[in-house]
PDB file of C-alpha atoms in Angstrom:
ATOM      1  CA  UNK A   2       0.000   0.000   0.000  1.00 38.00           C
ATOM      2  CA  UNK A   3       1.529   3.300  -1.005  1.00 42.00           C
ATOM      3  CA  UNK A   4       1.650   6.240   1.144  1.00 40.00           C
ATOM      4  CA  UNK A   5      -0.825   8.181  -0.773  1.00 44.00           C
ATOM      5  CA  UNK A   6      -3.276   5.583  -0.218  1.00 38.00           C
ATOM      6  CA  UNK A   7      -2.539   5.430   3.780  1.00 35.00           C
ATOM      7  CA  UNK A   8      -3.064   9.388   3.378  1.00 42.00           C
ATOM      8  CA  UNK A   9      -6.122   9.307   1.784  1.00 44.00           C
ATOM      9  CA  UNK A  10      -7.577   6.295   4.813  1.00 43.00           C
ATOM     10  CA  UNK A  11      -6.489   8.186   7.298  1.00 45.00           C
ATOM     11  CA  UNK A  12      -8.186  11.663   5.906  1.00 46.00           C
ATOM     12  CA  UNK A  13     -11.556   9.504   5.586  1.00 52.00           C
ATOM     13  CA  UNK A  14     -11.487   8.592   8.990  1.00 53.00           C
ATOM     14  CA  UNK A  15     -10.563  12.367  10.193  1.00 58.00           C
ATOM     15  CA  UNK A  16     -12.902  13.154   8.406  1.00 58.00           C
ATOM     16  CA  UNK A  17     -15.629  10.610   9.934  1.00 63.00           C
ATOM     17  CA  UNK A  18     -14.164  11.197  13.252  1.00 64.00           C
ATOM     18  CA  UNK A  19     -14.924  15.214  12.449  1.00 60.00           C
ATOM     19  CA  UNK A  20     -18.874  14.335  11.741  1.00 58.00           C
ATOM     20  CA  UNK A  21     -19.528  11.780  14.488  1.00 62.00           C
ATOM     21  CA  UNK A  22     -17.571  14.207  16.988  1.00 71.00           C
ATOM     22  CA  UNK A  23     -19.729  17.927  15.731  1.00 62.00           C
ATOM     23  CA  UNK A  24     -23.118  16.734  14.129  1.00 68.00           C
ATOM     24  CA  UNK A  25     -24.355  20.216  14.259  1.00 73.00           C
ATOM     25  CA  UNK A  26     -21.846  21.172  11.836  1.00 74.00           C
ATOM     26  CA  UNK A  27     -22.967  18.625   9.452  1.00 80.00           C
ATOM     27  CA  UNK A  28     -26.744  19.500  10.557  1.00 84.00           C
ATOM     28  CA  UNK A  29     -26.046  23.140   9.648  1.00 84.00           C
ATOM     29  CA  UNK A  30     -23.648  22.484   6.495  1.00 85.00           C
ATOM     30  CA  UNK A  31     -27.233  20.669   5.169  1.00 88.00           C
ATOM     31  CA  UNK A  32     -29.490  23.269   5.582  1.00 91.00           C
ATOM     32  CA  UNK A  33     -26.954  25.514   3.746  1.00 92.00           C
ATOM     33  CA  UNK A  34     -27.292  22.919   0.865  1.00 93.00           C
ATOM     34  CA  UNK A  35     -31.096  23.702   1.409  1.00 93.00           C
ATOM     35  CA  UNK A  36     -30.457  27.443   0.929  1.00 93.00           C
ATOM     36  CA  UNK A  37     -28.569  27.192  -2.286  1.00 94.00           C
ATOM     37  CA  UNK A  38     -31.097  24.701  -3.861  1.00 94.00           C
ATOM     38  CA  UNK A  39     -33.534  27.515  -3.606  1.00 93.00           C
ATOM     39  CA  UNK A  40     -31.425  29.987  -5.457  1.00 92.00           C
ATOM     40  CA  UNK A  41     -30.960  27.783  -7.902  1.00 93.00           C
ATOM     41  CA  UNK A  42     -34.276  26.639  -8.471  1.00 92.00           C
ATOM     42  CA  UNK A  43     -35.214  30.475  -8.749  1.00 92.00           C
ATOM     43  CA  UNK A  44     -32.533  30.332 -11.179  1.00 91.00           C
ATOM     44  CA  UNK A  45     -33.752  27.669 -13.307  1.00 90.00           C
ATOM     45  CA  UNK A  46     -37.128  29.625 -13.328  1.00 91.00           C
ATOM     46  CA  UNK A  47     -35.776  33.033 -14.763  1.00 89.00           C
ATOM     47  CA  UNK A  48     -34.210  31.883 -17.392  1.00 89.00           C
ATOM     48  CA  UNK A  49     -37.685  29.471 -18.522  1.00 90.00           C
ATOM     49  CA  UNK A  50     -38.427  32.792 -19.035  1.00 87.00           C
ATOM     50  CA  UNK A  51     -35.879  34.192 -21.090  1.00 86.00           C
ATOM     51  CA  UNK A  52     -36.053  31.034 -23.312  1.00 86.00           C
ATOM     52  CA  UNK A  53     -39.996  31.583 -23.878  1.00 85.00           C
ATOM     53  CA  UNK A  54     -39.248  35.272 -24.617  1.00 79.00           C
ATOM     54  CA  UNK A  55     -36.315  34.276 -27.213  1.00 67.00           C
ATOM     55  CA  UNK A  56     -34.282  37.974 -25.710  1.00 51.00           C
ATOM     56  CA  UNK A  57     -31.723  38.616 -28.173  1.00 47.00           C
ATOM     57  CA  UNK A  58     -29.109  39.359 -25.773  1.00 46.00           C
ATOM     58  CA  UNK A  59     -31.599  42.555 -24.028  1.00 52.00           C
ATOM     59  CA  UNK A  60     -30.593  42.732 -20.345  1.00 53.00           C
ATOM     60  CA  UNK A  61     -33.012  42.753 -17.742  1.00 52.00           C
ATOM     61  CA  UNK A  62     -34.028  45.774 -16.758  1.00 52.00           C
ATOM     62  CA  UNK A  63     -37.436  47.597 -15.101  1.00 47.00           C
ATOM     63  CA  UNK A  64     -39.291  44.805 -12.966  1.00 49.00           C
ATOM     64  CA  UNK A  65     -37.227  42.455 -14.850  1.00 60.00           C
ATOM     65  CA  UNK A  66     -34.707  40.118 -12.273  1.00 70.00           C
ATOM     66  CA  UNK A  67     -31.994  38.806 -14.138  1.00 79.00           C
ATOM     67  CA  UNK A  68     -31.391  34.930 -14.069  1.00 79.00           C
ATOM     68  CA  UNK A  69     -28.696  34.772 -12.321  1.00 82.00           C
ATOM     69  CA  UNK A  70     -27.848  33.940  -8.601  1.00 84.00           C
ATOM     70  CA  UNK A  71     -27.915  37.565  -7.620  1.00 80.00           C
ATOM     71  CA  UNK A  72     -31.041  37.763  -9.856  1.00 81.00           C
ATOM     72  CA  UNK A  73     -32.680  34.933  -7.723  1.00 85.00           C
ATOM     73  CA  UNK A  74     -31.531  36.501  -4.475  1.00 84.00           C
ATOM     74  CA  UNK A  75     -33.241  40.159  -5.703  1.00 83.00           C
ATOM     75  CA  UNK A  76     -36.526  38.178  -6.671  1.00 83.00           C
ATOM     76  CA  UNK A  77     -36.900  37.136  -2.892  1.00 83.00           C
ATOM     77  CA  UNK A  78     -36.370  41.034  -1.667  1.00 79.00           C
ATOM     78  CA  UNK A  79     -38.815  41.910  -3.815  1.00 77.00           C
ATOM     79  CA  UNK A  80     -41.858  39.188  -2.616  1.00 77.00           C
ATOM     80  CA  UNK A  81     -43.961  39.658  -0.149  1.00 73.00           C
ATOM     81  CA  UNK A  82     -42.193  38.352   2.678  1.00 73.00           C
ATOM     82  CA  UNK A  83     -38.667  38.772   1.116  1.00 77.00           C
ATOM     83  CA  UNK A  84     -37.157  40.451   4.086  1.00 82.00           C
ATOM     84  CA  UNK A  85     -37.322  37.372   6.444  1.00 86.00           C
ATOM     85  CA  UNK A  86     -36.762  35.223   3.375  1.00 88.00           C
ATOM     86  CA  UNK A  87     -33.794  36.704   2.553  1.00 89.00           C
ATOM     87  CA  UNK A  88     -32.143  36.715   6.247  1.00 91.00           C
ATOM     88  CA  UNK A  89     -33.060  32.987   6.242  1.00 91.00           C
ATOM     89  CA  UNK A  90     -31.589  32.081   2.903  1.00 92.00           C
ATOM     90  CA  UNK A  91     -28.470  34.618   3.508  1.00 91.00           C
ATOM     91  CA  UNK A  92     -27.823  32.452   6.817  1.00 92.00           C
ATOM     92  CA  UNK A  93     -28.010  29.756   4.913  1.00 92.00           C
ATOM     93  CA  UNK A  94     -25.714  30.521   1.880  1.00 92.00           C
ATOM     94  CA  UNK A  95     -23.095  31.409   4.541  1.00 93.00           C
ATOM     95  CA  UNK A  96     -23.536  27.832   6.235  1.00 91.00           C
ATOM     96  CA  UNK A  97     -22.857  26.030   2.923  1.00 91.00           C
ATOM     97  CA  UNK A  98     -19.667  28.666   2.638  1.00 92.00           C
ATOM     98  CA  UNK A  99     -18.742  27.361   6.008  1.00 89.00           C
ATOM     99  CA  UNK A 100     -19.767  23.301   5.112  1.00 86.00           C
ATOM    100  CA  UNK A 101     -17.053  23.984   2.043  1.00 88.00           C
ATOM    101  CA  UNK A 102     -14.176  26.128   4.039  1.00 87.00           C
ATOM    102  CA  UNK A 103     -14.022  23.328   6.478  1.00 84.00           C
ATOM    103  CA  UNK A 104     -13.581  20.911   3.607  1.00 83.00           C
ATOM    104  CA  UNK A 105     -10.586  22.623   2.313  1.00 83.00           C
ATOM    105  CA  UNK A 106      -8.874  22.001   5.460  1.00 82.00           C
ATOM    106  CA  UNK A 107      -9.773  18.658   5.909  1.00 78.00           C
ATOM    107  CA  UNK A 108      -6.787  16.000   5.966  1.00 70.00           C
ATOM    108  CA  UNK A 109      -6.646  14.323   2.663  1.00 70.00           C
ATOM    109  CA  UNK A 110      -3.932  12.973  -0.210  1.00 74.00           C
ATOM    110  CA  UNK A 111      -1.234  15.300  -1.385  1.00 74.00           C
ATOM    111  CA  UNK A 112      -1.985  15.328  -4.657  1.00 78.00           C
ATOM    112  CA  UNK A 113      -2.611  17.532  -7.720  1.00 77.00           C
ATOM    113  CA  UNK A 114      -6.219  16.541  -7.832  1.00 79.00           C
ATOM    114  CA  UNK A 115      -6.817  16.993  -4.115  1.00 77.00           C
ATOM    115  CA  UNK A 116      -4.869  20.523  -4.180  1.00 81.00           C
ATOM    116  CA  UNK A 117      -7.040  21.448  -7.235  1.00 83.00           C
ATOM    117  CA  UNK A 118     -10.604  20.165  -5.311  1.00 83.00           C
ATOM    118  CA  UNK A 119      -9.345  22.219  -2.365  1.00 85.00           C
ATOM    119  CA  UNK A 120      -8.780  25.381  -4.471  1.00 87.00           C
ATOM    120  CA  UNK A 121     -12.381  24.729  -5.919  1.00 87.00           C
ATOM    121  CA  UNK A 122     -13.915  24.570  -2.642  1.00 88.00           C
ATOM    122  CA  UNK A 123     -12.058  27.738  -1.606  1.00 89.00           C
ATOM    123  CA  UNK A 124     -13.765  29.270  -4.629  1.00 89.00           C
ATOM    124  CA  UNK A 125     -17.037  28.108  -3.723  1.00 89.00           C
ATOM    125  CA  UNK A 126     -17.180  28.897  -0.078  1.00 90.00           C
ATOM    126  CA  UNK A 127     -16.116  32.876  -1.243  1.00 92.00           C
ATOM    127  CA  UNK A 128     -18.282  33.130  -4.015  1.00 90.00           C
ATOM    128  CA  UNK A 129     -21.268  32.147  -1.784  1.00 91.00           C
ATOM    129  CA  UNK A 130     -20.232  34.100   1.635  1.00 92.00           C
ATOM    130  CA  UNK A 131     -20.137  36.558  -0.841  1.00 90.00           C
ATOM    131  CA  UNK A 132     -23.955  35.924  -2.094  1.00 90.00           C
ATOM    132  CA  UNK A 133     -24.833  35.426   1.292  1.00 90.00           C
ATOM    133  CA  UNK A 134     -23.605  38.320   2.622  1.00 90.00           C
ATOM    134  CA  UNK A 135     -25.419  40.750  -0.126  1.00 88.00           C
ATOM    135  CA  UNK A 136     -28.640  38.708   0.578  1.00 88.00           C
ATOM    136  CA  UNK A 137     -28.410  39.821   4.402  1.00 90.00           C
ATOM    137  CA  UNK A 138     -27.150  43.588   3.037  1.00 88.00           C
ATOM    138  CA  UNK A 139     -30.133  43.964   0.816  1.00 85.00           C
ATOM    139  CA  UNK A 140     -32.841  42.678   3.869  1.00 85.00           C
ATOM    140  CA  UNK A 141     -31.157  45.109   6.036  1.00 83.00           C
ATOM    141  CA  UNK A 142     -32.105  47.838   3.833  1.00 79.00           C
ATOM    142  CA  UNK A 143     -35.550  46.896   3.068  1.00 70.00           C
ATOM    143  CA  UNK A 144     -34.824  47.052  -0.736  1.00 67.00           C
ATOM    144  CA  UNK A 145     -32.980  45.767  -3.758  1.00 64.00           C
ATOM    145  CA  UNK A 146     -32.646  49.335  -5.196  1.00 62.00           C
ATOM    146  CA  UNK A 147     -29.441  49.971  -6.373  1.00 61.00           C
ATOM    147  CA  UNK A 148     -27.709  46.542  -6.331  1.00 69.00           C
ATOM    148  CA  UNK A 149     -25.926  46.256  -9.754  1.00 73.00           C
ATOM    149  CA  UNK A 150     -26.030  43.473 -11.974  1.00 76.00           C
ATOM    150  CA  UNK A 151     -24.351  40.607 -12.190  1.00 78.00           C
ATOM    151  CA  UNK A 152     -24.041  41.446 -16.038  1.00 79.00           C
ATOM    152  CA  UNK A 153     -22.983  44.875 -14.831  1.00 82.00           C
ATOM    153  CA  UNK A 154     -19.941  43.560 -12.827  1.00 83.00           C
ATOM    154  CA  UNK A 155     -18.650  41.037 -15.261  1.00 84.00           C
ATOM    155  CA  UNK A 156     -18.837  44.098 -18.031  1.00 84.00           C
ATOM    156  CA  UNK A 157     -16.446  46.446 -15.686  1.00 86.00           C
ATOM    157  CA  UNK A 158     -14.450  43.890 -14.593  1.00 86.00           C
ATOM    158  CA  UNK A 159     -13.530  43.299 -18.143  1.00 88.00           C
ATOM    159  CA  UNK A 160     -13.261  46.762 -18.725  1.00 88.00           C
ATOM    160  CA  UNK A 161     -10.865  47.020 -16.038  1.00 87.00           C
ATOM    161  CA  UNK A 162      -9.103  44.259 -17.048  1.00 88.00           C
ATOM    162  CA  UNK A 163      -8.931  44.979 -20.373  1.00 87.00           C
ATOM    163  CA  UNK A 164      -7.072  48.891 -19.722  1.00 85.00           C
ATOM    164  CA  UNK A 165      -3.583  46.851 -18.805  1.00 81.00           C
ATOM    165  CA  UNK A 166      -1.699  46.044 -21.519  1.00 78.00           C
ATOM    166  CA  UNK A 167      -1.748  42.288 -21.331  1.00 82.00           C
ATOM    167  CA  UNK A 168      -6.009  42.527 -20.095  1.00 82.00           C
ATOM    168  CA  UNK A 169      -6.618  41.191 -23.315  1.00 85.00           C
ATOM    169  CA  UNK A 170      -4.752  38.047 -22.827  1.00 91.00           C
ATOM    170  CA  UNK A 171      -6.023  37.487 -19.300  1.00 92.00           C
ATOM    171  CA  UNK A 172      -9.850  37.889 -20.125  1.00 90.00           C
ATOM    172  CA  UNK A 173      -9.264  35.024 -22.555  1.00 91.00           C
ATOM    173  CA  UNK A 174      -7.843  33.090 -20.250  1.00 93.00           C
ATOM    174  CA  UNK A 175     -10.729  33.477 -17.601  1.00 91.00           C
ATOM    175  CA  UNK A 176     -12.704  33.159 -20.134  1.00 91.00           C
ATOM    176  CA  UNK A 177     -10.751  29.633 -21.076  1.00 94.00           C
ATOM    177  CA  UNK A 178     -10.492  28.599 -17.276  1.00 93.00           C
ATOM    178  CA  UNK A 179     -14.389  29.062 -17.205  1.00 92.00           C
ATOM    179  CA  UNK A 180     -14.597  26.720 -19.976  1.00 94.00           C
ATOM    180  CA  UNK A 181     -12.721  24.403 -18.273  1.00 93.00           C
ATOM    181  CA  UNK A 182     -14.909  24.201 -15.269  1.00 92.00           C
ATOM    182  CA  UNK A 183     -18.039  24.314 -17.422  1.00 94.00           C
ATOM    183  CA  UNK A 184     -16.014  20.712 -18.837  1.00 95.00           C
ATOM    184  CA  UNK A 185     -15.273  19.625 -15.358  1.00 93.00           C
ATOM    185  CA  UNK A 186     -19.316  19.916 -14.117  1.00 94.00           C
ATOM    186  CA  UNK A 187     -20.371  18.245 -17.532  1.00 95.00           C
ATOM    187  CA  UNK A 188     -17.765  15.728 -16.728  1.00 95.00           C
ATOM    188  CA  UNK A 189     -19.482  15.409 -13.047  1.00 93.00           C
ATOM    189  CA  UNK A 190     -22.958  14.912 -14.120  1.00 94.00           C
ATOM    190  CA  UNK A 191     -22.240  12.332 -16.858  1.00 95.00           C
ATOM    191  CA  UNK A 192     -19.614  10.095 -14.489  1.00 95.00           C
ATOM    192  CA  UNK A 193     -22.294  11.056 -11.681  1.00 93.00           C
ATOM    193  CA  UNK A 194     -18.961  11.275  -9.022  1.00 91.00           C
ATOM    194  CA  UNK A 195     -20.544  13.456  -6.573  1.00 91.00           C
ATOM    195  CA  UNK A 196     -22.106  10.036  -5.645  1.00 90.00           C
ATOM    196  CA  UNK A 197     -19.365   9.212  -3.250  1.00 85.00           C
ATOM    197  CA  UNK A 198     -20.599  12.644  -1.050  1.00 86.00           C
ATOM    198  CA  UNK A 199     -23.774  10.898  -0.632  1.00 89.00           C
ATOM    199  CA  UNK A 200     -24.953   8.880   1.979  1.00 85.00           C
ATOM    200  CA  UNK A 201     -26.584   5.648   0.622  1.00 79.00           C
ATOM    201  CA  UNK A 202     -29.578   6.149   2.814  1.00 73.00           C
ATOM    202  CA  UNK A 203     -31.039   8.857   3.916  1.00 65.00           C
ATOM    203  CA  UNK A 204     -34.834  10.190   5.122  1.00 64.00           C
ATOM    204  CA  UNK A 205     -37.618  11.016   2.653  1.00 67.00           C
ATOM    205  CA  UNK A 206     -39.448   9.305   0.104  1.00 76.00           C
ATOM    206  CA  UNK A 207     -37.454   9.610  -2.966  1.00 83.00           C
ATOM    207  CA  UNK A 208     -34.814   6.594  -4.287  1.00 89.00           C
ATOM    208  CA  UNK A 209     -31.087   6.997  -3.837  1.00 89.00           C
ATOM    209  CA  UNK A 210     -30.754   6.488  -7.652  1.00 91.00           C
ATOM    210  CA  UNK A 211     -33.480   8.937  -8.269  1.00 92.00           C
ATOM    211  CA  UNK A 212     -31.259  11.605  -6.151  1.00 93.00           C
ATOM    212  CA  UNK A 213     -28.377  10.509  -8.366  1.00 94.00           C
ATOM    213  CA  UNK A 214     -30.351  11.197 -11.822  1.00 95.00           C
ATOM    214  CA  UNK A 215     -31.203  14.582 -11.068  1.00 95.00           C
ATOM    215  CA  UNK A 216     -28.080  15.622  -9.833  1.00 95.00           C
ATOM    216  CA  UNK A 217     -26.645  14.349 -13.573  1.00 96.00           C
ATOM    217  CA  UNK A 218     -29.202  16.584 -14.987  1.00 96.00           C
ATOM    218  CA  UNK A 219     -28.496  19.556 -12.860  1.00 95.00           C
ATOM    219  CA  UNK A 220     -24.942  19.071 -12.838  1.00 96.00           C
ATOM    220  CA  UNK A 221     -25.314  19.292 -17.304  1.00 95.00           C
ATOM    221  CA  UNK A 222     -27.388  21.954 -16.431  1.00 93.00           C
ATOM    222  CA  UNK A 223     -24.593  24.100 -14.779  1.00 92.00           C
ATOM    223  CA  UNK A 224     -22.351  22.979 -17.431  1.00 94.00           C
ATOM    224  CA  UNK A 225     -24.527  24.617 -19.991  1.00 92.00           C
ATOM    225  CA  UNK A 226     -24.767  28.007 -18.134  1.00 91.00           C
ATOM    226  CA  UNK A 227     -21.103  28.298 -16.882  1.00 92.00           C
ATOM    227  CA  UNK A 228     -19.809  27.274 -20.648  1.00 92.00           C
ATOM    228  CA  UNK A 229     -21.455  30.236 -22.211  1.00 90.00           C
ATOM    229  CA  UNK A 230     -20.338  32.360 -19.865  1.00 90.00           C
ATOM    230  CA  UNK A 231     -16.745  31.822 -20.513  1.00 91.00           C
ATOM    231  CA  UNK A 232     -17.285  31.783 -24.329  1.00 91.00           C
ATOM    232  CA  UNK A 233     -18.342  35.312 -23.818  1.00 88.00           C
ATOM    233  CA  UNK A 234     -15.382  36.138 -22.540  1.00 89.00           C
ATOM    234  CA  UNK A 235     -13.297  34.607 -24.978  1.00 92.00           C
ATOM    235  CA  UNK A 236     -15.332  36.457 -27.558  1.00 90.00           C
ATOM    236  CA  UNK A 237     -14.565  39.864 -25.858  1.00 89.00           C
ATOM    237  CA  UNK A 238     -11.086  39.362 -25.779  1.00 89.00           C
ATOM    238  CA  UNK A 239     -10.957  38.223 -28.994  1.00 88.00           C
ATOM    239  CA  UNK A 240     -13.027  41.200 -30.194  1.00 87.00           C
ATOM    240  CA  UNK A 241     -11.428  43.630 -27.592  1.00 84.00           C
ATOM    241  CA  UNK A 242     -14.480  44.377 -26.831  1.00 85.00           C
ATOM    242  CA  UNK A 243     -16.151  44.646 -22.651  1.00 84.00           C
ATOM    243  CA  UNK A 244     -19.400  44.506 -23.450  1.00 83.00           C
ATOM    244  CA  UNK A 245     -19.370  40.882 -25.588  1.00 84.00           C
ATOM    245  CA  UNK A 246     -18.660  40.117 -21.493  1.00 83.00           C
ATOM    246  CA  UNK A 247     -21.597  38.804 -19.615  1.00 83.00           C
ATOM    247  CA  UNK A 248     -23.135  36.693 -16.522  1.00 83.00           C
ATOM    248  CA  UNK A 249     -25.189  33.931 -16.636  1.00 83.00           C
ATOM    249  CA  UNK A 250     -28.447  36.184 -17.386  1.00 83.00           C
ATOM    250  CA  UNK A 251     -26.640  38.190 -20.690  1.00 84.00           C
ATOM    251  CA  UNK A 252     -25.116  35.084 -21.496  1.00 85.00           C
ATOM    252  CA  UNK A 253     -28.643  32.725 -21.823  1.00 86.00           C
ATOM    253  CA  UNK A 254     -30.305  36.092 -23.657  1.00 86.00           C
ATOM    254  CA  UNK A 255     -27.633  35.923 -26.053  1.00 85.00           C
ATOM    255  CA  UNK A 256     -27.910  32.264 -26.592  1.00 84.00           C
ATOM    256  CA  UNK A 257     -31.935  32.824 -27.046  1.00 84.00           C
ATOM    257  CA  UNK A 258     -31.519  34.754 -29.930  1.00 79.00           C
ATOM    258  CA  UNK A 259     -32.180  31.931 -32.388  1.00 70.00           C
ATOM    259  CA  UNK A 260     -34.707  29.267 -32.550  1.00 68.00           C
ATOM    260  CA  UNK A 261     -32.063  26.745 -31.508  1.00 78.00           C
ATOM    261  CA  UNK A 262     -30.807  28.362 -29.082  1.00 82.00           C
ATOM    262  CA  UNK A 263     -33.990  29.184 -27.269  1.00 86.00           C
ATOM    263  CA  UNK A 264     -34.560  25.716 -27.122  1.00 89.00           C
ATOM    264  CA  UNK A 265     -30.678  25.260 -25.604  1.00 89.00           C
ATOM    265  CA  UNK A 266     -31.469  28.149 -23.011  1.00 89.00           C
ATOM    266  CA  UNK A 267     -34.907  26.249 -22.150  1.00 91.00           C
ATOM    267  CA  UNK A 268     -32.878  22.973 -21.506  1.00 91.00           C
ATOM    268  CA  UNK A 269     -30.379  24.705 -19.461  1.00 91.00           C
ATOM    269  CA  UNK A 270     -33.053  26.035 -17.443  1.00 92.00           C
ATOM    270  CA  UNK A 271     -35.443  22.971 -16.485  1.00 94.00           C
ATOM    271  CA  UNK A 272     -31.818  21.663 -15.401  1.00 94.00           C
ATOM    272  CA  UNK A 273     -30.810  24.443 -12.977  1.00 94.00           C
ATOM    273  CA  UNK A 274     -34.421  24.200 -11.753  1.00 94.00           C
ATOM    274  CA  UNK A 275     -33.387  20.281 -11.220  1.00 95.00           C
ATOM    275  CA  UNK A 276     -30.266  20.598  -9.917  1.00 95.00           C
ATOM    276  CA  UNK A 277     -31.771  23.346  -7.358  1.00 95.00           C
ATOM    277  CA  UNK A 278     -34.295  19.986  -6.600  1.00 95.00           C
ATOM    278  CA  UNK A 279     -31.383  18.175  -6.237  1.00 95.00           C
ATOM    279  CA  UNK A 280     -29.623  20.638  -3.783  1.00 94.00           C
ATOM    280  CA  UNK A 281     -32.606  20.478  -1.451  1.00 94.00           C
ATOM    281  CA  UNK A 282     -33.866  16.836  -1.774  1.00 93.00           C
ATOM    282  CA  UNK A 283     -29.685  15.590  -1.173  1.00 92.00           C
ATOM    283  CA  UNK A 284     -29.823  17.864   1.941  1.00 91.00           C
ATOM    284  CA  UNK A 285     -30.240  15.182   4.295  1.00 89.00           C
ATOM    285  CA  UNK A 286     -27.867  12.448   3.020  1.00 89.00           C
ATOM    286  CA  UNK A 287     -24.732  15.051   1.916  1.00 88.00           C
ATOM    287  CA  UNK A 288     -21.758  14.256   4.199  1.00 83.00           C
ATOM    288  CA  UNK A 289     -18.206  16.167   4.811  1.00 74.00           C
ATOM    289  CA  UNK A 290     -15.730  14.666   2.490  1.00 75.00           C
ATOM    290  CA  UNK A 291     -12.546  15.949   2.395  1.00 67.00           C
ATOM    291  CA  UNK A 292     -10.447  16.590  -0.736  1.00 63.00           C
ATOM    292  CA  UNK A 293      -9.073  13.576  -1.668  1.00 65.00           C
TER     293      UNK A 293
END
């Protein structure tokens, strides 16, 4: 038995040692899982409606929310009851930050894969302390008035970017690295390996298996999304041009332009919807898995 395989034992059992020592932190990690299911699922239902209205690339604008995850999060200010919503979901988004900063420093194998899932969990637990934290700002101030885009910020940050001399270059290769993630989560829902963070059995009704499918469909689903985002930005640097830069909400109205892709940006959108099912539904059987 080699030593990386030793590591990676021990980790597991650190790691099962960690759960069976503090279930509250798994308890709470969950309901974070809970709280990003919803945004996605809000997700998923914004852009059904870009793909029925076929938007040429328009932004949203007016009473418009963008489909985005900061477009889902402005859709709960502005419900009825968004202001306790939002505190609730914001709490929640920065539980599943926490569920994936204590998984970067979990023991595991000193590898390049496990250094690489580490880095991606970093980037996940920021991006979503991140969402969680505006989602708590915007309850605090009773309103969604005057939170820019997500569009918005992708289009400056290019611009910005774009001012050095070698911007150019690096917006292509965000745009590239974006790619390669939108490869890596089409990878994950066809090969279906965010099995192993599963528990086999769990509570509620639904089969393990049936869990499985719709995170395969959800995972395409982000695939779909994240891919055209970093096309986008390939296409601006190639065109030197910050406003070919978009989020997920410019990027699906620019896809809906034609017939075809209409029908691509419906797809993409029962799938988010799915893999925001998925989220929730999981809640109860995810587990703390290190980065091996």
């Amino acid at each position: 038995m080699n030593s990386q395989m030793i590591a990676g034992e021990t980790g597991s059992r650190t790691v099962q040692e960690v759960a069976q020592r503090h279930p509250s932190l798994v308890t709470l990690g969950r309901l974070g899982w809970v709280a990003k299911g919803v945004v996605y699922g809000l997700v998923g239902v914004l852009a059904v409606q870009i793909a029925l209205q076929g938007d040429s690339g328009e932004r949203a604008s007016g009473g418009e929310q963008e489909a985005s995850q900061l477009g889902a999060v402005t859709e709960i200010a502005d419900s009825t009851f968004g202001g306790p919503l939002l505190y609730v979901i914001g709490i929640g988004l920065l539980l599943y930050a926490a569920w994936r900063l204590v998984s970067v420093f979990l023991p595991a194998e000193n590898s390049a894969k496990a250094w690489a899932t580490r880095v991606g969990y970093g980037v996940s637990a920021a991006v979503y302390a991140v969402l969680g934290w505006t989602a708590i700002a915007i309850a605090r101030r009773g309103s969604s008035a005057g939170t820019e885009s997500e569009d918005a910020k992708v289009e400056q940050l290019t611009r910005d970017l774009m001012e050095n001399s070698a911007g150019r270059w690096l917006v292509g290769a965000i745009g590239a690295a974006i790619v390669g993630i939108a490869i890596f989560f089409a990878i994950r829902g066809i090969t279906a390996s965010f099995r192993d963070e599963l528990e086999p059995r769990g509570v509620g009704p639904i089969r393990h298996e049936s869990i499985v499918t719709l995170g395969r469909v959800g995972w395409i689903g982000r695939a779909v999304a994240t891919g055209l985002v970093g096309w986008l930005l390939i296409r601006a640097a190639v065109k030197f041009d910050p406003e070919e830069a978009k989020g997920i909400d410019g990027a699906l109205r620019d896809a809906a332009g034609s017939g075809l892709g209409a029908v691509l940006v419906g797809c993409a959108a029962i799938a988010l919807i799915l893999y925001g099912v998925f989220c929730i539904v999981s809640a109860p059987r995810q587990r703390l898995k290190s980065a091996d």
